[in-house]
mmCIF file of C-alpha atoms and ligand atoms in Angstrom:
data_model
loop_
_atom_site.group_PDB
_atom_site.id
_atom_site.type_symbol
_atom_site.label_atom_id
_atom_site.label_comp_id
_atom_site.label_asym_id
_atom_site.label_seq_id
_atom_site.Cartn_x
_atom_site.Cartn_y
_atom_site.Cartn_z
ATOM 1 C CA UNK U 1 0.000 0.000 0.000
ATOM 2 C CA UNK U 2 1.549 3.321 -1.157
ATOM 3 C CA UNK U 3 1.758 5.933 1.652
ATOM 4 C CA UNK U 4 2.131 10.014 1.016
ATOM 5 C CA UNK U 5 5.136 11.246 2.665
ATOM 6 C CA UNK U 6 6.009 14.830 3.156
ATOM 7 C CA UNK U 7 10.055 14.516 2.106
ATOM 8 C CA UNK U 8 12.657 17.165 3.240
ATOM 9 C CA UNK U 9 13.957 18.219 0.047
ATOM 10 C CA UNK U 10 15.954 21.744 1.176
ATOM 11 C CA UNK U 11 17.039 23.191 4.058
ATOM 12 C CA UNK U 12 18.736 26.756 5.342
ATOM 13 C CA UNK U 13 19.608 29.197 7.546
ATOM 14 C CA UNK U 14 20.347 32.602 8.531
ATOM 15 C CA UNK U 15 22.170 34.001 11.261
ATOM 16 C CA UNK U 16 22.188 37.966 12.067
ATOM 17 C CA UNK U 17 25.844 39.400 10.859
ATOM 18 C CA UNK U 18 26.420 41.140 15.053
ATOM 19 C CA UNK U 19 28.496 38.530 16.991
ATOM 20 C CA UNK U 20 28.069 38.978 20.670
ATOM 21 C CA UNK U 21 31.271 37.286 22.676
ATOM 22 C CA UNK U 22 30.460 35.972 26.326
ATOM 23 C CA UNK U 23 33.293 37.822 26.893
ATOM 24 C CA UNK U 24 31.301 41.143 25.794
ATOM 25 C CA UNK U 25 28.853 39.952 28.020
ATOM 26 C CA UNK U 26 30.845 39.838 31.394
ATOM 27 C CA UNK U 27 30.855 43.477 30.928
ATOM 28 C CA UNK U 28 27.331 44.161 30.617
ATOM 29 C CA UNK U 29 26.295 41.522 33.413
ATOM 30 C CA UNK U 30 27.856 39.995 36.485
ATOM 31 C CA UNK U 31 29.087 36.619 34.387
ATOM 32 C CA UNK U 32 32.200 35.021 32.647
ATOM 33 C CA UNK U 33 32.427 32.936 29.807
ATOM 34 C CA UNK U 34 33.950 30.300 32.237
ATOM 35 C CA UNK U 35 30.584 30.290 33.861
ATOM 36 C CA UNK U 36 28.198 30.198 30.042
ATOM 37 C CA UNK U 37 30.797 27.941 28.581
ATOM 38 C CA UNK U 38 30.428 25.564 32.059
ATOM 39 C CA UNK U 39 26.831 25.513 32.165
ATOM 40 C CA UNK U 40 25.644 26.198 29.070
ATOM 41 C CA UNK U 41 28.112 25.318 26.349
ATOM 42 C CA UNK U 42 27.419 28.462 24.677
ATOM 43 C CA UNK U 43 30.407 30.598 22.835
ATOM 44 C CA UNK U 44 28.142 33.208 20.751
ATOM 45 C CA UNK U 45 25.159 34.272 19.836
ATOM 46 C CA UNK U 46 23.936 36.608 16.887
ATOM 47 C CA UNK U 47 21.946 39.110 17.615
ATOM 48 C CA UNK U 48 19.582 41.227 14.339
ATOM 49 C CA UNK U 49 20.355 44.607 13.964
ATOM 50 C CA UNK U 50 18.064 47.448 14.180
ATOM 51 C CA UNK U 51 15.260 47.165 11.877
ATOM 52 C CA UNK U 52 16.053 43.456 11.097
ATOM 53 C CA UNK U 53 13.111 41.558 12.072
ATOM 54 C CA UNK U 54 11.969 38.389 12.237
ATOM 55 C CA UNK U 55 10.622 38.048 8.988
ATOM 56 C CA UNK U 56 13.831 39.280 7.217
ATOM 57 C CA UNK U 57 15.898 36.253 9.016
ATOM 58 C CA UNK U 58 13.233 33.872 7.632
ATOM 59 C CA UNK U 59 13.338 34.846 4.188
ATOM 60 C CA UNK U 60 16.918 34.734 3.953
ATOM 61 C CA UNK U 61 16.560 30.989 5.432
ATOM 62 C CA UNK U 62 13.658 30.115 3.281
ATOM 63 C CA UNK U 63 15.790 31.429 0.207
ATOM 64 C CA UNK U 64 18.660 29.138 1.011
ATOM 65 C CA UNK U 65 16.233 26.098 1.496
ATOM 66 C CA UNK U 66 14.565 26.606 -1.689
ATOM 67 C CA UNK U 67 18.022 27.115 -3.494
ATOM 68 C CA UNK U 68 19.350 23.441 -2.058
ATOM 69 C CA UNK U 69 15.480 22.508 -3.386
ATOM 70 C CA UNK U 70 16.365 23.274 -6.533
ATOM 71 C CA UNK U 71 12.782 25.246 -6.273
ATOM 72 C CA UNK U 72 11.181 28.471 -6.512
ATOM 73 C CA UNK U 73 9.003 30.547 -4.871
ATOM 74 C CA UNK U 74 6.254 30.193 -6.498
ATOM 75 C CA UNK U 75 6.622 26.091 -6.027
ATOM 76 C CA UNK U 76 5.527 26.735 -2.144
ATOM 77 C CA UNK U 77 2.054 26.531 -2.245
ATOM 78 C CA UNK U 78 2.112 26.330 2.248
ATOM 79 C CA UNK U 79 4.211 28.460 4.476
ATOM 80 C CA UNK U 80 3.988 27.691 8.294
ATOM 81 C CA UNK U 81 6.557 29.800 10.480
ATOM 82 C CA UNK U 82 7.067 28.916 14.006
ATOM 83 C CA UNK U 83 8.165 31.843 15.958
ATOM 84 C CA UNK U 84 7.275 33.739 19.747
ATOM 85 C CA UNK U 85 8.725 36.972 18.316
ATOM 86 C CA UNK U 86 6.355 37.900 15.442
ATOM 87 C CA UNK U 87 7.270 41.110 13.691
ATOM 88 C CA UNK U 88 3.778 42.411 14.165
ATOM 89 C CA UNK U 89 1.391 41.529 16.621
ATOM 90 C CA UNK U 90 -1.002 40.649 13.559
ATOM 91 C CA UNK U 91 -0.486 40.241 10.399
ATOM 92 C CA UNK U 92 1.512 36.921 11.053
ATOM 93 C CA UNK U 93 5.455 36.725 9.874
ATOM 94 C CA UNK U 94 4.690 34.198 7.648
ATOM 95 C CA UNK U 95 2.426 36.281 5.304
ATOM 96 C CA UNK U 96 4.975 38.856 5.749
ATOM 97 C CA UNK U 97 7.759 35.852 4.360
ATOM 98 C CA UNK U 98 4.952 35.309 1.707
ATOM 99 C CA UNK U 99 5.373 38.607 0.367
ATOM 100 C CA UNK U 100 9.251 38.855 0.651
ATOM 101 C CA UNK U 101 9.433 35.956 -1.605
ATOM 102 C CA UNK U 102 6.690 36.962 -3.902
ATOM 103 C CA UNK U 103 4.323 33.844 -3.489
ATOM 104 C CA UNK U 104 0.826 34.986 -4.338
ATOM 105 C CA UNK U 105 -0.872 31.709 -4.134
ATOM 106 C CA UNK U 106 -1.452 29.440 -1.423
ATOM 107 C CA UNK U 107 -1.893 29.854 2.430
ATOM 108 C CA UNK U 108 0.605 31.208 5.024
ATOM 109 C CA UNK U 109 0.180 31.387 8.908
ATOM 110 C CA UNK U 110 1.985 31.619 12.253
ATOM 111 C CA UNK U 111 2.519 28.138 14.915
ATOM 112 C CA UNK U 112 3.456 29.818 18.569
ATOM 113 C CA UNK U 113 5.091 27.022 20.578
ATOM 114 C CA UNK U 114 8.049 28.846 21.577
ATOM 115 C CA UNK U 115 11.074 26.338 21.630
ATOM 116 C CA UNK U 116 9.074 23.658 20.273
ATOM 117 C CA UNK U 117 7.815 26.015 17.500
ATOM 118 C CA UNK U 118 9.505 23.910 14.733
ATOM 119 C CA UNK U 119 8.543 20.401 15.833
ATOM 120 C CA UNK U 120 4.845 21.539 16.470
ATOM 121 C CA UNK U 121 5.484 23.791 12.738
ATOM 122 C CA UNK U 122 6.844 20.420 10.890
ATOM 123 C CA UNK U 123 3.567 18.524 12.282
ATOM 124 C CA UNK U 124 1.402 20.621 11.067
ATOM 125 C CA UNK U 125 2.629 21.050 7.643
ATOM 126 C CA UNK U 126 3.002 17.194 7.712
ATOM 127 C CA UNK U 127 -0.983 16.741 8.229
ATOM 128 C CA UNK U 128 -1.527 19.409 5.120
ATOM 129 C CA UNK U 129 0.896 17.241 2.872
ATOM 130 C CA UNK U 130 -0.265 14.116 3.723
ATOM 131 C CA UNK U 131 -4.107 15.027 3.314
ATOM 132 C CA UNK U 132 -3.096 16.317 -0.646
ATOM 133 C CA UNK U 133 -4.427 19.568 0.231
ATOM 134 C CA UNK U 134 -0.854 21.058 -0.351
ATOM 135 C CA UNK U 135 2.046 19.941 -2.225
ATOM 136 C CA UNK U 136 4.787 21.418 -0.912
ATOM 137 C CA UNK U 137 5.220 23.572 1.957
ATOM 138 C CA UNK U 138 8.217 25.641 3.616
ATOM 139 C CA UNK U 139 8.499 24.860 7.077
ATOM 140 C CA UNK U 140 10.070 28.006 8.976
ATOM 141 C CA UNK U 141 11.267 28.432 12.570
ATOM 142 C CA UNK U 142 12.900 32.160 13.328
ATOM 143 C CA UNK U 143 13.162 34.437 16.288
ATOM 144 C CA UNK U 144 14.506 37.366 17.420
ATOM 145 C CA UNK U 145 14.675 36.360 21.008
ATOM 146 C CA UNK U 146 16.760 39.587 21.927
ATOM 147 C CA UNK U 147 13.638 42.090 21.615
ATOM 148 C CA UNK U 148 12.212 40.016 24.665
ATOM 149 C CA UNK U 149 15.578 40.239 27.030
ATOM 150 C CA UNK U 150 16.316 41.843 30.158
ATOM 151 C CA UNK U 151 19.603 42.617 29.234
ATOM 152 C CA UNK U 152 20.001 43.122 33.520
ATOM 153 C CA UNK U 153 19.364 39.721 33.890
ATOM 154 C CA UNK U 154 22.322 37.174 33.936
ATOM 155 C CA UNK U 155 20.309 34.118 34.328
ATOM 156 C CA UNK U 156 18.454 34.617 30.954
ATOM 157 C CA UNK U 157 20.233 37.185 28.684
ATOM 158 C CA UNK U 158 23.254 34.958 28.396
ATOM 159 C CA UNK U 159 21.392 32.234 26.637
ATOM 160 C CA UNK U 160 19.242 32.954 24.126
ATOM 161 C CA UNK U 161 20.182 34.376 20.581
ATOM 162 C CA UNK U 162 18.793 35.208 17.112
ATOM 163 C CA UNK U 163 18.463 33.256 13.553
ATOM 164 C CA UNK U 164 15.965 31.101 11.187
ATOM 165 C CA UNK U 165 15.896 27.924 9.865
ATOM 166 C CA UNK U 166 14.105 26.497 7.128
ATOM 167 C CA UNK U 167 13.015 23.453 5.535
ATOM 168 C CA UNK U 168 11.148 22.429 2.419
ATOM 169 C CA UNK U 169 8.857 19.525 2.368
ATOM 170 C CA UNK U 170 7.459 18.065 -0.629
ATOM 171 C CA UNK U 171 4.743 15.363 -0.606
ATOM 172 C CA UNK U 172 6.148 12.212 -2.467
ATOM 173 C CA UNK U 173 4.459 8.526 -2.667
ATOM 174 C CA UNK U 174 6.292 6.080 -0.358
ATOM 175 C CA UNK U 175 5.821 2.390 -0.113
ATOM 176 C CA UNK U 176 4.551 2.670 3.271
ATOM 177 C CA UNK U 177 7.205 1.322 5.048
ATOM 178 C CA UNK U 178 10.310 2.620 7.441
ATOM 179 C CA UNK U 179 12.374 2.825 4.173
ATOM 180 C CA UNK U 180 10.300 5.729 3.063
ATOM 181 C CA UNK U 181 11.765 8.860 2.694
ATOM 182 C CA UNK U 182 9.866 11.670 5.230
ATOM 183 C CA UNK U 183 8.556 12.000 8.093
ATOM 184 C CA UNK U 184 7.869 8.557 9.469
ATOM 185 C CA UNK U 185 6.178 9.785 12.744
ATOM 186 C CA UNK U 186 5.524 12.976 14.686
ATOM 187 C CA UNK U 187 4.588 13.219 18.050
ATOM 188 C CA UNK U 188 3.585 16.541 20.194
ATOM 189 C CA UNK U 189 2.453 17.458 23.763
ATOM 190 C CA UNK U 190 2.085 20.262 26.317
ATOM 191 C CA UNK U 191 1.251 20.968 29.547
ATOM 192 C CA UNK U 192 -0.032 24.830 30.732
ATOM 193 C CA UNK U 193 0.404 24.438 34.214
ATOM 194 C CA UNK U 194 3.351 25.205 34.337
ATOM 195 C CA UNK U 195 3.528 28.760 32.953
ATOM 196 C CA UNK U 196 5.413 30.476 35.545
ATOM 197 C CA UNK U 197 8.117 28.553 34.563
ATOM 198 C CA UNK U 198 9.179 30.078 31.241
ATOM 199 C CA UNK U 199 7.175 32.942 30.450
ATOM 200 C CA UNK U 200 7.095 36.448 28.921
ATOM 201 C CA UNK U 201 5.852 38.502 31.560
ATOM 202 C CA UNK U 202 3.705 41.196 28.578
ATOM 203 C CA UNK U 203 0.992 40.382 25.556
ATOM 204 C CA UNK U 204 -1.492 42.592 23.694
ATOM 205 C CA UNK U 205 -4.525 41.067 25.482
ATOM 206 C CA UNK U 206 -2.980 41.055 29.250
ATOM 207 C CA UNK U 207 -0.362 44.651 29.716
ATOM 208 C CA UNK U 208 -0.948 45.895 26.108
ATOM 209 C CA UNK U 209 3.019 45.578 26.208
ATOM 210 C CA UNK U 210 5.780 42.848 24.488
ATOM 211 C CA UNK U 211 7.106 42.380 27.849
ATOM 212 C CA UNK U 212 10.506 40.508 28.981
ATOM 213 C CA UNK U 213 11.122 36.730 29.381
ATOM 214 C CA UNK U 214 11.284 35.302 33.074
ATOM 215 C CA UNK U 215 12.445 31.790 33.107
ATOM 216 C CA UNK U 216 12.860 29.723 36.546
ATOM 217 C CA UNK U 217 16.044 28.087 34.916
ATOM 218 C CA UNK U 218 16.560 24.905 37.285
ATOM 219 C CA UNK U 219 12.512 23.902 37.102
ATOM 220 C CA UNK U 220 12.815 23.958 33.193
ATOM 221 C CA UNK U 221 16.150 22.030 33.136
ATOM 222 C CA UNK U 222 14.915 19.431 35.437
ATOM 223 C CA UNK U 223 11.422 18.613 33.615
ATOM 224 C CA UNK U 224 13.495 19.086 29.920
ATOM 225 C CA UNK U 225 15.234 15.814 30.348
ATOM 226 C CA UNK U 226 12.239 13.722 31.723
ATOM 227 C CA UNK U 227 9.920 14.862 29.014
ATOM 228 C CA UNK U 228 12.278 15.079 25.859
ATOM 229 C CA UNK U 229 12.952 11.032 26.838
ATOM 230 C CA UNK U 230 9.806 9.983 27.318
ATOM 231 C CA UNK U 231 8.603 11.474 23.759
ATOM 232 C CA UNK U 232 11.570 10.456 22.272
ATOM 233 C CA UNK U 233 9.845 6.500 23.775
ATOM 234 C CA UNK U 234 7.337 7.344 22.335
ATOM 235 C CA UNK U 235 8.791 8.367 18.279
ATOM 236 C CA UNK U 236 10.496 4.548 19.017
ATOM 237 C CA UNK U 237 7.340 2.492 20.426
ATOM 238 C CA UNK U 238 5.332 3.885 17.615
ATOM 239 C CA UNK U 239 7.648 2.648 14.832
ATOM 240 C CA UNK U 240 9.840 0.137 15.965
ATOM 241 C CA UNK U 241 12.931 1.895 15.691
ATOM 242 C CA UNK U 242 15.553 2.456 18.588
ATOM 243 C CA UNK U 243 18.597 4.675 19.081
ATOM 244 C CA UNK U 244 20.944 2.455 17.511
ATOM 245 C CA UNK U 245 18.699 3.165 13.860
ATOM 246 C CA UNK U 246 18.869 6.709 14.607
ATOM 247 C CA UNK U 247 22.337 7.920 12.259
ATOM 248 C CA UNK U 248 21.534 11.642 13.575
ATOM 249 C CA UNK U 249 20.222 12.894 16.855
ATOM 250 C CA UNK U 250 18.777 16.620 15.914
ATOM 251 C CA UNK U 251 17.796 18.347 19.404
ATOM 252 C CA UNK U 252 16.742 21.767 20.154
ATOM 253 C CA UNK U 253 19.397 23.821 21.029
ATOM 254 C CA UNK U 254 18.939 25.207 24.777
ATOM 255 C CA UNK U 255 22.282 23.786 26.942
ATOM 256 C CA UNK U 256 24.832 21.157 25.822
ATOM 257 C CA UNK U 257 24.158 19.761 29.203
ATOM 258 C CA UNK U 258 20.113 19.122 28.261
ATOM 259 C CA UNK U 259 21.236 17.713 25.412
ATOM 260 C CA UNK U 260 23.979 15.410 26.690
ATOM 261 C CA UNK U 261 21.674 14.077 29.222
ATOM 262 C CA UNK U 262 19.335 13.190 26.815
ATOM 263 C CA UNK U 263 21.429 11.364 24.748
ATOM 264 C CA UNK U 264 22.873 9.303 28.005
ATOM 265 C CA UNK U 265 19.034 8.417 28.768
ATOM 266 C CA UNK U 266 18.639 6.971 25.880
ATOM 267 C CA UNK U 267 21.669 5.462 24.683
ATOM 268 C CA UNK U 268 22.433 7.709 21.463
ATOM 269 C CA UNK U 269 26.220 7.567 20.607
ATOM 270 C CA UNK U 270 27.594 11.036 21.251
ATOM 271 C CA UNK U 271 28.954 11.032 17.755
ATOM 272 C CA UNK U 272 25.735 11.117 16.245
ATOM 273 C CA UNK U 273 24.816 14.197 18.149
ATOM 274 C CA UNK U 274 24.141 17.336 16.357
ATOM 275 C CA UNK U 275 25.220 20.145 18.536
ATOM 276 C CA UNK U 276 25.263 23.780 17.313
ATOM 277 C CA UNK U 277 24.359 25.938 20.328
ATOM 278 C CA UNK U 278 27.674 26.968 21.187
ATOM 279 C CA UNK U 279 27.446 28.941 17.968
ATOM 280 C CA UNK U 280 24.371 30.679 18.333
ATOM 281 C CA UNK U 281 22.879 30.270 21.949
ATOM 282 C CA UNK U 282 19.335 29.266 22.425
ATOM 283 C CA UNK U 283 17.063 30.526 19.324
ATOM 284 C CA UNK U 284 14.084 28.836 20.229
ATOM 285 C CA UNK U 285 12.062 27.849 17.052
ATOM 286 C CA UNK U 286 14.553 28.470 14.764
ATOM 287 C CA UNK U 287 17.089 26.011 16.425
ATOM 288 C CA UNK U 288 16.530 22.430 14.897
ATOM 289 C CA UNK U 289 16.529 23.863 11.510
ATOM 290 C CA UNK U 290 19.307 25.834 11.578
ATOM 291 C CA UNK U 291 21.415 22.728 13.922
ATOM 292 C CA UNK U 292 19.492 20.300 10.478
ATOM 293 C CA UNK U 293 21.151 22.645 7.753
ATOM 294 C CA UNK U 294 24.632 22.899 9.505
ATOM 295 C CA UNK U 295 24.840 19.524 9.902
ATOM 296 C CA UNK U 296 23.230 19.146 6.127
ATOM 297 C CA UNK U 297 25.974 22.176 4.908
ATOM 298 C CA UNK U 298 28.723 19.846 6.099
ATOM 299 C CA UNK U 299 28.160 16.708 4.796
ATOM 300 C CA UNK U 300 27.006 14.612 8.332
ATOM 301 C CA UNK U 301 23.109 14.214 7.018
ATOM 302 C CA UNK U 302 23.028 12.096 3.930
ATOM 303 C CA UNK U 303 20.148 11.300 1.683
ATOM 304 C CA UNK U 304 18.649 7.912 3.355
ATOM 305 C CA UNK U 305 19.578 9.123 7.119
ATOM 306 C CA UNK U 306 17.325 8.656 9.758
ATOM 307 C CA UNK U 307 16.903 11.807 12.121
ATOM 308 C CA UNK U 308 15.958 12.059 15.476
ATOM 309 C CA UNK U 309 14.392 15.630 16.745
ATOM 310 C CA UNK U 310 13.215 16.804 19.621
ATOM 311 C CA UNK U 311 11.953 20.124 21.911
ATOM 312 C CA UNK U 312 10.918 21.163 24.927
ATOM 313 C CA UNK U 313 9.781 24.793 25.805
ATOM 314 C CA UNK U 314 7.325 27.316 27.125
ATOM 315 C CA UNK U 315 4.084 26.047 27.773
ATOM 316 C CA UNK U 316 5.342 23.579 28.832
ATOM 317 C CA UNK U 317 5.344 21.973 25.285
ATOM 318 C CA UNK U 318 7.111 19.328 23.725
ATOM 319 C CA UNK U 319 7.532 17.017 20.867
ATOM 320 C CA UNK U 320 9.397 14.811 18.556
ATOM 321 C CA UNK U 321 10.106 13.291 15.197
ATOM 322 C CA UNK U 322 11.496 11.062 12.812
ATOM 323 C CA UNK U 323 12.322 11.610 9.766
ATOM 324 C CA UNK U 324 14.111 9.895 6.904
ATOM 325 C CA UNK U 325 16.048 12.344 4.983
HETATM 326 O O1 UT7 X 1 14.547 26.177 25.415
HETATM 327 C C1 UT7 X 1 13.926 25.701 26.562
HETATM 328 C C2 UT7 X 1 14.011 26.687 27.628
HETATM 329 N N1 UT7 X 1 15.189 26.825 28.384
HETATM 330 C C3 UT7 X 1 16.019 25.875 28.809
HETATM 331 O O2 UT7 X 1 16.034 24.752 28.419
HETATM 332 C C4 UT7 X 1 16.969 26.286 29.899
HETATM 333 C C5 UT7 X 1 16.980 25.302 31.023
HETATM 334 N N2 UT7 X 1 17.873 25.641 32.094
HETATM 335 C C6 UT7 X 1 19.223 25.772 31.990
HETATM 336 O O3 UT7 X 1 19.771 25.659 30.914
HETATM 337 C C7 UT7 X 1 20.020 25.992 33.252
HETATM 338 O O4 UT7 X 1 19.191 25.818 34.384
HETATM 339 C C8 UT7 X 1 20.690 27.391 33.325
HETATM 340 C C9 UT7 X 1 21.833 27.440 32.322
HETATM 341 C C10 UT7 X 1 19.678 28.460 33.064
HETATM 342 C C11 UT7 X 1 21.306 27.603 34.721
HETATM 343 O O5 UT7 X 1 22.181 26.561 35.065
HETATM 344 P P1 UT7 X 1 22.080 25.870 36.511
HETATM 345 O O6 UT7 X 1 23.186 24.925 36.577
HETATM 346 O O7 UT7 X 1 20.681 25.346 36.640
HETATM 347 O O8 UT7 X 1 22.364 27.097 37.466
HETATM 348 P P2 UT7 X 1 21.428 27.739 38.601
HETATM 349 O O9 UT7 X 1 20.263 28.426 37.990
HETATM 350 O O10 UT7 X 1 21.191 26.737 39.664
HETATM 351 O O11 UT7 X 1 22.413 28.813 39.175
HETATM 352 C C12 UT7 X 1 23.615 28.441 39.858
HETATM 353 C C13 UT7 X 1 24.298 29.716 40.308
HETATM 354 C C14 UT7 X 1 23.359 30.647 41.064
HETATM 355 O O12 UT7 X 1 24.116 31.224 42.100
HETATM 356 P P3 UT7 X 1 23.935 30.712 43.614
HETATM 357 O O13 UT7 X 1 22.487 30.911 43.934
HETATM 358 O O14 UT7 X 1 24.334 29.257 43.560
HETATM 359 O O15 UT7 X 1 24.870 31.587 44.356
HETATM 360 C C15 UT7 X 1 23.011 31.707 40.045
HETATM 361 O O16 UT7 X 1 22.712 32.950 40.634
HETATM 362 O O17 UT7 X 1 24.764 30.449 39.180
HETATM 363 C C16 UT7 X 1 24.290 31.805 39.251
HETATM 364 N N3 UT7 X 1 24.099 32.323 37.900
HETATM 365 C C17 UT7 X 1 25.091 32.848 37.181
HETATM 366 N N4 UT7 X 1 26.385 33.066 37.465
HETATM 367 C C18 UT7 X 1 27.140 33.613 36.518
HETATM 368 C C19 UT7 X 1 22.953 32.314 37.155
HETATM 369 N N5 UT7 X 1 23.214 32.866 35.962
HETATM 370 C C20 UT7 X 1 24.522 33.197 35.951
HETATM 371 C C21 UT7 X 1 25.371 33.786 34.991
HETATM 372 N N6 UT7 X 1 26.666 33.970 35.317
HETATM 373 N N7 UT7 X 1 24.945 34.136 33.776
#
């Protein structure tokens, strides 16, 4: 029995041009790179300049995916963008992306599931392929987490960074079977108790403001590794792979130390671990596609490659997939 697939065909990424050191850092807050590098693993992050927004790091990512597609614009006939830091309140980014790359046709919207923006974004656009509603759809994850940061506050300003990732998916016919290429299985949760947790502490509807992200650090750290596991169980129970199938482990880039964990839990060889944070700190959304196109860029992800991806975030949300490339 043939089986639609949606198949990654192209994938990018942009990074803002501004470097900021943890070095720079220590002089802004009470920190040293001894202490990000320790606990975090993170080196640098990018941060947009003035009047580069969200949408303009998408684009540029959505370009480069379409260019490794061997596509055009006006192939995209679905654009879903993950992102918490929307250019505009309304319209959404992604009609906004739309524009930029002079698609007329076809449907665009926003996903907002902060860190798990991209896993929740490729689900979705998974559904629309697989239904034949849409052929081929750019999947887009970008942020420009430094509008939201208290720059005073050392426990949260020396994490996160700026960027976009983007993926193409086409729908193709696949046997049916784990050799497909695509996304063999998708699987997404959340939880909203726990809100106080990771939050941004501002929104049109409550203080008519943007507002600043709080995070309780240690809380979101100690659920990250219990639930990115367990839905990780979960990609494996439903198709009957396990670690050892798995030829790259994709996470969401938060702390080398999440990561790592998460990798010991399960038994994934550390040399099948993606790991790009160090690079570009914590940019939420945008951070499995742009950690899936470095790895891509260098020649680690092959055609035929079976990826692991994961995310945990505000909400609490979280999710997984597998994919084969
Ligand atoms: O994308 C999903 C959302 N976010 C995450 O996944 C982040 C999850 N959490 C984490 O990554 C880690 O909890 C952090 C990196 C945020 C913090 O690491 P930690 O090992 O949990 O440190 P901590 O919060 O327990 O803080 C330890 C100490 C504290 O000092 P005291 O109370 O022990 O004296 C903090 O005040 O480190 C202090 N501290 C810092 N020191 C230097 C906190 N931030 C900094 C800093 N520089 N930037």
């Amino acid at each position: 029995m043939t089986l639609r697939r949606s198949v990654i065909v192209g994938c990018g990424h942009y990074l803002p041009q501004r470097v900021l050191s943890n070095a720079e850092l220590a002089k802004m807050v009470d920190t040293s790179d001894e202490w990000i590098v320790e606990r975090t693993g993170i080196h640098n992050r990018h941060i947009a300049a003035e009047g580069e927004n969200t949408s303009h790091l998408a684009t540029k990512a959505a370009e480069m995916a379409l260019d490794r597609a061997g596509l055009k614009p006006s192939d995209i006939d679905l654009i879903v963008l993950a992102t918490a830091t929307p250019d505009y309140t309304f319209p959404s980014t992604a009609t906004q992306v739309q524009a930029a790359l002079g698609i007329t046709h076809g449907a665009a919207f926003d996903l907002q599931a902060v860190c798990s923006g991209f896993v929740y974004a490729l689900t979705t656009a998974d559904k629309f392929l697989q239904s034949g509603s849409h052929k081929r759809a750019l999947v887009i994850g970008a942020e420009t987490f430094s509008r939201i940061l208290d720059w005073d506050d050392r426990g949260t300003c020396v994490l996160f960074g700026d960027g976009a990732g983007a993926v193409v998916l086409e729908a193709q016919e696949g046997k049916g079977d784990l050799t497909d290429r695509g996304i063999l299985s998708t699987h997404l949760r959340s939880d909203g108790r726990h809100v106080e947790k990771l939050y941004v502490d501002g929104g049109p509807s409550s203080t008519k403001t943007t507002g600043l992200l709080r995070m309780e650090g240690k809380e979101v750290f100690r659920y990250a590794v219990n639930y990115l596991a367990e839905i990780i169980e979960e990609a494996f129970a439903a198709t009957g792979l396990t670690a050892a199938d798995v030829d790259w482990f994709v996470p969401h880039q938060a702390n080398r130390r999440i990561i790592e964990a998460t990798a010991r839990k399960l038994s994934i060889d550390p040399a099948k671990v993606v790991v790009t944070v160090q690079n570009h700190g914590n940019t939420s959304a945008a951070s499995i596609p742009l950690a899936l196109s470095t790895a891509y860029g260098d020649g680690r992800i092959k055609q035929g490659d079976v990826v692991l991806m994961e995310a945990m975030g505000g909400g609490f949300t979280w999710g997984s997939a597998l994919i084969r490339w």
